[in-house]
PDB file of C-alpha atoms in Angstrom:
ATOM      1  CA  MET A   1     169.157  64.727 -12.169  1.00 39.00           C
ATOM      2  CA  ALA A   2     167.630  62.332 -14.682  1.00 46.00           C
ATOM      3  CA  ASP A   3     170.703  62.689 -16.870  1.00 66.00           C
ATOM      4  CA  ARG A   4     173.179  61.604 -14.180  1.00 61.00           C
ATOM      5  CA  GLY A   5     175.268  58.613 -15.124  1.00 53.00           C
ATOM      6  CA  VAL A   6     175.300  59.249 -18.896  1.00 55.00           C
ATOM      7  CA  ARG A   7     177.892  56.875 -20.362  1.00 54.00           C
ATOM      8  CA  SER A   8     180.602  58.062 -22.758  1.00 46.00           C
ATOM      9  CA  THR A   9     179.879  55.077 -25.003  1.00 54.00           C
ATOM     10  CA  ASP A  10     176.420  56.549 -25.652  1.00 69.00           C
ATOM     11  CA  ARG A  11     175.672  60.257 -25.950  1.00 90.00           C
ATOM     12  CA  LYS A  12     178.596  62.277 -24.672  1.00 97.00           C
ATOM     13  CA  VAL A  13     178.554  65.083 -22.137  1.00 98.00           C
ATOM     14  CA  VAL A  14     180.368  68.006 -23.755  1.00 98.00           C
ATOM     15  CA  VAL A  15     181.309  71.368 -22.229  1.00 98.00           C
ATOM     16  CA  VAL A  16     181.825  74.209 -24.717  1.00 98.00           C
ATOM     17  CA  THR A  17     183.181  77.530 -23.458  1.00 98.00           C
ATOM     18  CA  GLY A  18     182.550  80.747 -25.328  1.00 97.00           C
ATOM     19  CA  ALA A  19     179.369  79.121 -26.623  1.00 98.00           C
ATOM     20  CA  GLY A  20     177.330  82.294 -27.032  1.00 97.00           C
ATOM     21  CA  SER A  21     178.661  83.264 -30.452  1.00 94.00           C
ATOM     22  CA  GLY A  22     181.040  82.480 -33.280  1.00 93.00           C
ATOM     23  CA  LEU A  23     182.863  79.172 -33.271  1.00 95.00           C
ATOM     24  CA  GLY A  24     181.502  78.234 -29.861  1.00 97.00           C
ATOM     25  CA  ARG A  25     177.925  78.596 -31.022  1.00 97.00           C
ATOM     26  CA  ALA A  26     178.646  76.674 -34.235  1.00 97.00           C
ATOM     27  CA  MET A  27     180.324  73.836 -32.358  1.00 97.00           C
ATOM     28  CA  GLY A  28     177.708  73.684 -29.627  1.00 98.00           C
ATOM     29  CA  THR A  29     174.851  73.606 -32.125  1.00 97.00           C
ATOM     30  CA  ARG A  30     176.545  70.937 -34.238  1.00 97.00           C
ATOM     31  CA  LEU A  31     177.139  68.681 -31.247  1.00 98.00           C
ATOM     32  CA  LEU A  32     173.561  69.117 -30.064  1.00 98.00           C
ATOM     33  CA  THR A  33     172.287  67.998 -33.459  1.00 96.00           C
ATOM     34  CA  GLU A  34     174.490  64.902 -33.045  1.00 96.00           C
ATOM     35  CA  GLY A  35     172.509  64.016 -29.939  1.00 97.00           C
ATOM     36  CA  HIS A  36     175.108  64.893 -27.314  1.00 98.00           C
ATOM     37  CA  PHE A  37     174.390  66.624 -24.026  1.00 98.00           C
ATOM     38  CA  VAL A  38     176.083  70.007 -24.367  1.00 98.00           C
ATOM     39  CA  VAL A  39     176.864  72.412 -21.532  1.00 98.00           C
ATOM     40  CA  LEU A  40     177.015  75.890 -23.026  1.00 98.00           C
ATOM     41  CA  ALA A  41     179.301  78.148 -20.971  1.00 98.00           C
ATOM     42  CA  GLY A  42     180.093  81.835 -21.408  1.00 98.00           C
ATOM     43  CA  ARG A  43     180.057  85.219 -19.726  1.00 97.00           C
ATOM     44  CA  ARG A  44     176.761  86.480 -21.162  1.00 97.00           C
ATOM     45  CA  HIS A  45     173.589  84.565 -20.343  1.00 98.00           C
ATOM     46  CA  ALA A  46     171.322  85.781 -23.151  1.00 98.00           C
ATOM     47  CA  PRO A  47     173.525  84.638 -26.087  1.00 97.00           C
ATOM     48  CA  LEU A  48     173.910  81.216 -24.447  1.00 98.00           C
ATOM     49  CA  VAL A  49     170.140  80.902 -24.261  1.00 98.00           C
ATOM     50  CA  GLU A  50     169.966  81.769 -27.976  1.00 97.00           C
ATOM     51  CA  THR A  51     172.458  78.989 -28.751  1.00 98.00           C
ATOM     52  CA  ALA A  52     170.422  76.536 -26.679  1.00 98.00           C
ATOM     53  CA  GLN A  53     167.084  77.464 -28.227  1.00 96.00           C
ATOM     54  CA  GLY A  54     165.242  74.434 -29.587  1.00 95.00           C
ATOM     55  CA  HIS A  55     167.632  71.892 -28.049  1.00 96.00           C
ATOM     56  CA  ASP A  56     166.409  69.951 -25.026  1.00 96.00           C
ATOM     57  CA  ARG A  57     169.869  68.470 -24.356  1.00 97.00           C
ATOM     58  CA  ALA A  58     171.463  71.887 -23.868  1.00 98.00           C
ATOM     59  CA  MET A  59     172.409  73.222 -20.436  1.00 98.00           C
ATOM     60  CA  VAL A  60     173.320  76.887 -19.988  1.00 98.00           C
ATOM     61  CA  VAL A  61     175.839  77.902 -17.316  1.00 98.00           C
ATOM     62  CA  THR A  62     177.014  81.513 -17.132  1.00 98.00           C
ATOM     63  CA  THR A  63     180.754  81.300 -16.544  1.00 98.00           C
ATOM     64  CA  ASP A  64     183.765  83.633 -16.383  1.00 98.00           C
ATOM     65  CA  VAL A  65     186.714  81.468 -17.406  1.00 98.00           C
ATOM     66  CA  THR A  66     189.188  83.962 -15.891  1.00 98.00           C
ATOM     67  CA  SER A  67     187.803  83.134 -12.439  1.00 98.00           C
ATOM     68  CA  SER A  68     188.885  79.816 -10.941  1.00 98.00           C
ATOM     69  CA  GLU A  69     185.851  79.911  -8.646  1.00 98.00           C
ATOM     70  CA  SER A  70     183.472  80.395 -11.572  1.00 98.00           C
ATOM     71  CA  VAL A  71     185.086  77.514 -13.464  1.00 98.00           C
ATOM     72  CA  ARG A  72     184.876  75.235 -10.420  1.00 98.00           C
ATOM     73  CA  ALA A  73     181.201  76.132 -10.102  1.00 98.00           C
ATOM     74  CA  LEU A  74     180.694  75.225 -13.771  1.00 98.00           C
ATOM     75  CA  PHE A  75     182.132  71.743 -13.340  1.00 98.00           C
ATOM     76  CA  ASP A  76     180.316  71.275 -10.043  1.00 98.00           C
ATOM     77  CA  ARG A  77     177.093  71.850 -11.994  1.00 98.00           C
ATOM     78  CA  VAL A  78     178.211  69.351 -14.627  1.00 98.00           C
ATOM     79  CA  ARG A  79     179.091  66.756 -11.972  1.00 98.00           C
ATOM     80  CA  GLU A  80     175.776  67.293 -10.170  1.00 98.00           C
ATOM     81  CA  ARG A  81     173.630  66.852 -13.281  1.00 97.00           C
ATOM     82  CA  PHE A  82     175.549  64.285 -15.330  1.00 98.00           C
ATOM     83  CA  GLY A  83     178.076  62.710 -12.989  1.00 97.00           C
ATOM     84  CA  ARG A  84     180.765  62.997 -15.672  1.00 98.00           C
ATOM     85  CA  VAL A  85     182.232  65.023 -18.538  1.00 98.00           C
ATOM     86  CA  ASP A  86     183.422  63.338 -21.726  1.00 98.00           C
ATOM     87  CA  VAL A  87     184.662  66.316 -23.725  1.00 98.00           C
ATOM     88  CA  LEU A  88     185.823  69.846 -22.941  1.00 98.00           C
ATOM     89  CA  ILE A  89     186.127  72.305 -25.808  1.00 98.00           C
ATOM     90  CA  ASN A  90     188.266  75.219 -24.610  1.00 98.00           C
ATOM     91  CA  ASN A  91     186.949  77.804 -27.057  1.00 97.00           C
ATOM     92  CA  ALA A  92     186.498  81.015 -25.024  1.00 96.00           C
ATOM     93  CA  GLY A  93     188.884  83.701 -26.212  1.00 95.00           C
ATOM     94  CA  VAL A  94     189.414  87.325 -27.156  1.00 94.00           C
ATOM     95  CA  PHE A  95     191.613  88.958 -29.778  1.00 90.00           C
ATOM     96  CA  GLY A  96     192.217  92.206 -27.933  1.00 90.00           C
ATOM     97  CA  PRO A  97     193.025  95.576 -29.484  1.00 91.00           C
ATOM     98  CA  ARG A  98     195.444  95.937 -32.373  1.00 90.00           C
ATOM     99  CA  ALA A  99     198.789  96.619 -30.677  1.00 94.00           C
ATOM    100  CA  ALA A 100     202.484  95.853 -31.137  1.00 94.00           C
ATOM    101  CA  VAL A 101     204.961  94.952 -28.415  1.00 95.00           C
ATOM    102  CA  ASP A 102     205.832  98.632 -27.801  1.00 97.00           C
ATOM    103  CA  THR A 103     202.229  99.857 -27.672  1.00 97.00           C
ATOM    104  CA  ILE A 104     200.277  97.148 -25.846  1.00 97.00           C
ATOM    105  CA  GLY A 105     198.709  98.390 -22.614  1.00 97.00           C
ATOM    106  CA  ASP A 106     198.899  96.546 -19.306  1.00 98.00           C
ATOM    107  CA  ASP A 107     195.163  95.927 -19.021  1.00 97.00           C
ATOM    108  CA  ASP A 108     194.824  94.783 -22.628  1.00 97.00           C
ATOM    109  CA  TRP A 109     197.725  92.351 -22.233  1.00 97.00           C
ATOM    110  CA  GLN A 110     196.285  90.914 -19.036  1.00 98.00           C
ATOM    111  CA  GLU A 111     192.777  90.531 -20.485  1.00 97.00           C
ATOM    112  CA  VAL A 112     193.969  88.509 -23.474  1.00 97.00           C
ATOM    113  CA  LEU A 113     196.334  86.281 -21.506  1.00 98.00           C
ATOM    114  CA  GLU A 114     193.880  85.702 -18.666  1.00 98.00           C
ATOM    115  CA  THR A 115     191.053  84.781 -21.029  1.00 98.00           C
ATOM    116  CA  ASN A 116     192.903  82.771 -23.662  1.00 98.00           C
ATOM    117  CA  VAL A 117     195.544  81.055 -21.536  1.00 98.00           C
ATOM    118  CA  THR A 118     194.616  81.144 -17.862  1.00 98.00           C
ATOM    119  CA  GLY A 119     190.970  80.459 -18.680  1.00 98.00           C
ATOM    120  CA  SER A 120     191.938  77.442 -20.754  1.00 98.00           C
ATOM    121  CA  LEU A 121     194.123  76.124 -17.940  1.00 98.00           C
ATOM    122  CA  TYR A 122     191.381  76.565 -15.340  1.00 98.00           C
ATOM    123  CA  CYS A 123     188.842  74.714 -17.479  1.00 98.00           C
ATOM    124  CA  ALA A 124     191.254  71.930 -18.460  1.00 98.00           C
ATOM    125  CA  ARG A 125     192.261  71.450 -14.819  1.00 98.00           C
ATOM    126  CA  GLU A 126     188.685  70.986 -13.602  1.00 98.00           C
ATOM    127  CA  ALA A 127     187.718  68.803 -16.559  1.00 98.00           C
ATOM    128  CA  ALA A 128     190.756  66.566 -16.074  1.00 98.00           C
ATOM    129  CA  ARG A 129     190.019  66.150 -12.370  1.00 98.00           C
ATOM    130  CA  LEU A 130     186.481  64.999 -13.131  1.00 98.00           C
ATOM    131  CA  MET A 131     187.617  62.782 -16.006  1.00 98.00           C
ATOM    132  CA  ARG A 132     190.113  61.035 -13.722  1.00 98.00           C
ATOM    133  CA  GLU A 133     187.573  60.290 -10.979  1.00 97.00           C
ATOM    134  CA  GLN A 134     184.542  59.300 -13.057  1.00 97.00           C
ATOM    135  CA  GLU A 135     183.643  55.745 -14.054  1.00 96.00           C
ATOM    136  CA  PRO A 136     184.498  54.868 -16.727  1.00 95.00           C
ATOM    137  CA  GLY A 137     187.380  57.302 -16.648  1.00 97.00           C
ATOM    138  CA  GLY A 138     188.972  59.341 -19.379  1.00 98.00           C
ATOM    139  CA  GLY A 139     187.776  61.849 -21.920  1.00 98.00           C
ATOM    140  CA  ARG A 140     188.902  64.383 -24.482  1.00 98.00           C
ATOM    141  CA  ILE A 141     189.995  68.032 -24.248  1.00 98.00           C
ATOM    142  CA  ILE A 142     190.110  70.217 -27.367  1.00 98.00           C
ATOM    143  CA  ASN A 143     191.926  73.567 -27.128  1.00 98.00           C
ATOM    144  CA  ASN A 144     191.131  76.282 -29.657  1.00 96.00           C
ATOM    145  CA  GLY A 145     194.444  77.476 -31.045  1.00 94.00           C
ATOM    146  CA  SER A 146     195.050  79.562 -34.149  1.00 92.00           C
ATOM    147  CA  VAL A 147     197.291  79.752 -37.176  1.00 90.00           C
ATOM    148  CA  SER A 148     198.751  82.686 -35.218  1.00 88.00           C
ATOM    149  CA  ALA A 149     200.544  79.980 -33.238  1.00 84.00           C
ATOM    150  CA  TYR A 150     202.694  79.604 -36.384  1.00 86.00           C
ATOM    151  CA  VAL A 151     202.589  83.028 -38.063  1.00 86.00           C
ATOM    152  CA  PRO A 152     201.344  86.267 -36.445  1.00 86.00           C
ATOM    153  CA  ARG A 153     199.394  89.103 -37.926  1.00 85.00           C
ATOM    154  CA  PRO A 154     200.951  92.567 -37.526  1.00 87.00           C
ATOM    155  CA  SER A 155     200.207  94.312 -34.230  1.00 87.00           C
ATOM    156  CA  SER A 156     198.741  91.244 -32.535  1.00 90.00           C
ATOM    157  CA  VAL A 157     201.346  90.544 -29.874  1.00 96.00           C
ATOM    158  CA  ALA A 158     198.978  89.595 -27.045  1.00 96.00           C
ATOM    159  CA  TYR A 159     196.818  87.272 -29.139  1.00 95.00           C
ATOM    160  CA  THR A 160     199.827  85.683 -30.849  1.00 95.00           C
ATOM    161  CA  VAL A 161     201.629  85.030 -27.565  1.00 97.00           C
ATOM    162  CA  SER A 162     198.441  83.559 -26.105  1.00 97.00           C
ATOM    163  CA  LYS A 163     198.093  81.091 -28.967  1.00 96.00           C
ATOM    164  CA  HIS A 164     201.737  80.046 -28.703  1.00 96.00           C
ATOM    165  CA  ALA A 165     200.986  79.410 -25.036  1.00 97.00           C
ATOM    166  CA  ILE A 166     198.042  77.201 -26.021  1.00 98.00           C
ATOM    167  CA  THR A 167     200.492  75.062 -27.989  1.00 97.00           C
ATOM    168  CA  GLY A 168     202.585  74.560 -24.855  1.00 97.00           C
ATOM    169  CA  LEU A 169     199.513  73.922 -22.739  1.00 98.00           C
ATOM    170  CA  THR A 170     198.197  71.295 -25.152  1.00 98.00           C
ATOM    171  CA  ALA A 171     201.566  69.545 -25.380  1.00 98.00           C
ATOM    172  CA  SER A 172     201.888  69.412 -21.602  1.00 98.00           C
ATOM    173  CA  MET A 173     198.330  68.177 -21.194  1.00 98.00           C
ATOM    174  CA  SER A 174     198.827  65.473 -23.795  1.00 98.00           C
ATOM    175  CA  LEU A 175     201.840  64.145 -21.915  1.00 98.00           C
ATOM    176  CA  ASP A 176     200.469  64.500 -18.387  1.00 98.00           C
ATOM    177  CA  LEU A 177     196.980  63.152 -19.058  1.00 98.00           C
ATOM    178  CA  ARG A 178     197.406  60.352 -21.598  1.00 97.00           C
ATOM    179  CA  GLY A 179     197.997  57.799 -18.850  1.00 97.00           C
ATOM    180  CA  HIS A 180     194.563  58.652 -17.464  1.00 98.00           C
ATOM    181  CA  GLY A 181     192.716  57.960 -20.704  1.00 98.00           C
ATOM    182  CA  ILE A 182     192.456  61.640 -21.664  1.00 98.00           C
ATOM    183  CA  ALA A 183     193.236  62.627 -25.258  1.00 98.00           C
ATOM    184  CA  CYS A 184     194.129  66.245 -26.065  1.00 98.00           C
ATOM    185  CA  THR A 185     193.869  68.203 -29.296  1.00 98.00           C
ATOM    186  CA  GLN A 186     194.808  71.678 -30.490  1.00 98.00           C
ATOM    187  CA  ILE A 187     192.649  72.880 -33.375  1.00 97.00           C
ATOM    188  CA  ASP A 188     194.218  75.805 -35.231  1.00 95.00           C
ATOM    189  CA  VAL A 189     191.629  77.816 -37.129  1.00 92.00           C
ATOM    190  CA  GLY A 190     192.390  80.252 -39.923  1.00 86.00           C
ATOM    191  CA  ASN A 191     189.923  82.883 -41.113  1.00 81.00           C
ATOM    192  CA  ALA A 192     186.639  81.447 -39.916  1.00 83.00           C
ATOM    193  CA  SER A 193     184.014  84.111 -40.499  1.00 79.00           C
ATOM    194  CA  THR A 194     183.081  85.049 -36.919  1.00 73.00           C
ATOM    195  CA  PRO A 195     182.632  88.339 -35.010  1.00 69.00           C
ATOM    196  CA  LEU A 196     186.186  87.916 -33.663  1.00 60.00           C
ATOM    197  CA  LEU A 197     187.557  88.397 -37.183  1.00 60.00           C
ATOM    198  CA  ASP A 198     184.784  90.445 -38.732  1.00 60.00           C
ATOM    199  CA  GLN A 199     187.144  92.628 -40.808  1.00 64.00           C
ATOM    200  CA  VAL A 200     189.264  89.874 -42.339  1.00 66.00           C
ATOM    201  CA  GLY A 201     186.916  89.406 -45.301  1.00 53.00           C
ATOM    202  CA  THR A 202     187.171  93.068 -46.268  1.00 64.00           C
ATOM    203  CA  GLU A 203     190.321  94.718 -44.925  1.00 71.00           C
ATOM    204  CA  ALA A 204     192.823  92.456 -43.212  1.00 72.00           C
ATOM    205  CA  LEU A 205     196.116  94.067 -42.204  1.00 70.00           C
ATOM    206  CA  GLN A 206     198.977  92.487 -44.158  1.00 70.00           C
ATOM    207  CA  ALA A 207     202.648  92.105 -43.235  1.00 71.00           C
ATOM    208  CA  ASP A 208     203.606  95.007 -45.534  1.00 69.00           C
ATOM    209  CA  GLY A 209     201.135  97.325 -43.835  1.00 71.00           C
ATOM    210  CA  SER A 210     198.535  97.226 -46.579  1.00 76.00           C
ATOM    211  CA  LEU A 211     194.883  96.295 -46.152  1.00 73.00           C
ATOM    212  CA  SER A 212     193.295  93.663 -48.345  1.00 73.00           C
ATOM    213  CA  ALA A 213     190.412  91.217 -48.256  1.00 73.00           C
ATOM    214  CA  GLU A 214     191.200  87.614 -47.382  1.00 75.00           C
ATOM    215  CA  ALA A 215     189.319  84.400 -48.047  1.00 79.00           C
ATOM    216  CA  THR A 216     187.204  83.132 -45.164  1.00 83.00           C
ATOM    217  CA  ILE A 217     185.306  79.949 -44.333  1.00 88.00           C
ATOM    218  CA  ASP A 218     181.981  79.275 -42.673  1.00 92.00           C
ATOM    219  CA  PRO A 219     182.400  78.254 -38.992  1.00 93.00           C
ATOM    220  CA  VAL A 220     180.235  75.202 -39.724  1.00 95.00           C
ATOM    221  CA  HIS A 221     183.262  73.505 -41.298  1.00 95.00           C
ATOM    222  CA  VAL A 222     185.244  73.927 -38.085  1.00 95.00           C
ATOM    223  CA  ALA A 223     182.269  72.586 -36.158  1.00 97.00           C
ATOM    224  CA  ASP A 224     182.091  69.554 -38.457  1.00 97.00           C
ATOM    225  CA  THR A 225     185.771  68.836 -37.804  1.00 97.00           C
ATOM    226  CA  VAL A 226     185.304  69.082 -34.054  1.00 98.00           C
ATOM    227  CA  ALA A 227     182.244  66.824 -34.209  1.00 97.00           C
ATOM    228  CA  HIS A 228     184.323  64.171 -35.965  1.00 97.00           C
ATOM    229  CA  ILE A 229     187.072  64.356 -33.335  1.00 98.00           C
ATOM    230  CA  VAL A 230     184.453  64.089 -30.583  1.00 98.00           C
ATOM    231  CA  SER A 231     183.066  60.956 -32.252  1.00 96.00           C
ATOM    232  CA  LEU A 232     186.419  59.149 -32.045  1.00 97.00           C
ATOM    233  CA  PRO A 233     187.216  56.755 -29.195  1.00 96.00           C
ATOM    234  CA  THR A 234     189.712  58.183 -26.717  1.00 96.00           C
ATOM    235  CA  GLU A 235     192.207  55.525 -27.807  1.00 97.00           C
ATOM    236  CA  VAL A 236     192.579  57.734 -30.893  1.00 97.00           C
ATOM    237  CA  SER A 237     194.539  60.974 -30.421  1.00 96.00           C
ATOM    238  CA  VAL A 238     194.455  63.947 -32.787  1.00 98.00           C
ATOM    239  CA  PRO A 239     197.253  66.068 -31.320  1.00 97.00           C
ATOM    240  CA  ARG A 240     196.943  68.961 -33.759  1.00 96.00           C
ATOM    241  CA  ILE A 241     194.800  69.883 -36.729  1.00 97.00           C
ATOM    242  CA  THR A 242     194.468  73.018 -38.868  1.00 95.00           C
ATOM    243  CA  VAL A 243     191.250  74.148 -40.543  1.00 94.00           C
ATOM    244  CA  MET A 244     191.597  77.247 -42.691  1.00 90.00           C
ATOM    245  CA  ALA A 245     190.493  79.047 -45.816  1.00 89.00           C
ATOM    246  CA  ARG A 246     192.381  77.569 -48.769  1.00 89.00           C
ATOM    247  CA  GLU A 247     193.393  80.932 -50.272  1.00 86.00           C
ATOM    248  CA  MET A 248     194.314  82.870 -47.154  1.00 82.00           C
ATOM    249  CA  PRO A 249     197.922  84.157 -47.400  1.00 82.00           C
ATOM    250  CA  PHE A 250     199.136  81.983 -44.524  1.00 78.00           C
ATOM    251  CA  ALA A 251     200.927  79.541 -46.861  1.00 71.00           C
ATOM    252  CA  GLY A 252     203.173  82.144 -48.522  1.00 66.00           C
ATOM    253  CA  ARG A 253     205.160  85.251 -47.754  1.00 53.00           C
ATOM    254  CA  GLY A 254     203.509  88.589 -47.033  1.00 49.00           C
TER     255      GLY A 254
END
């Protein structure tokens, strides 16, 4: 309870979902080194503890973002300890199995949409409610999108649709919440070297059906970008930003 009443003008209170690995771990670690209080949320407890290791400002909360009750419990914990939340990073997500529109299974479709879209909505809803009631009010919500929101990979219908949905969610949030001092961002990441895209650096499926290696980037560069956005006053909005490997084939055909 000693941390209750942390002011957003000082160290920020940041919630990062999917913080046990990949981009979530990179972002959580980076923000902890900046001196922020970081709530590390995710389904698996042990990886969250690994992310938090060596950081006394880290708080671990096991959370299933597909459960509205679990998400409410997460933000109840945040409210109880800190009395506020300054930043939510909606990072939790899954890619799902490789499948086209005519082969995707019901359960696989539901898992991807519930995690990537519904989970993001649940977390944004609870964060926005707390941001509106806290003093001083306001905050920042960053949704993890993807370059798939512009151009899909073959046989990725569930993931691609989910990231298009994140674009709509972010746009709606930006409009609905700006009057309450809440700034919203979609960060579209391309080819960060994480377990989610572990094959991209060696055999990525191309539009013509071939497999070829693609350029990747270290997740630390995405984390650095997020840390900069977090450092901005909420009067400054960054509606959308793309961070990607320079030589990935996204910019051309094929």
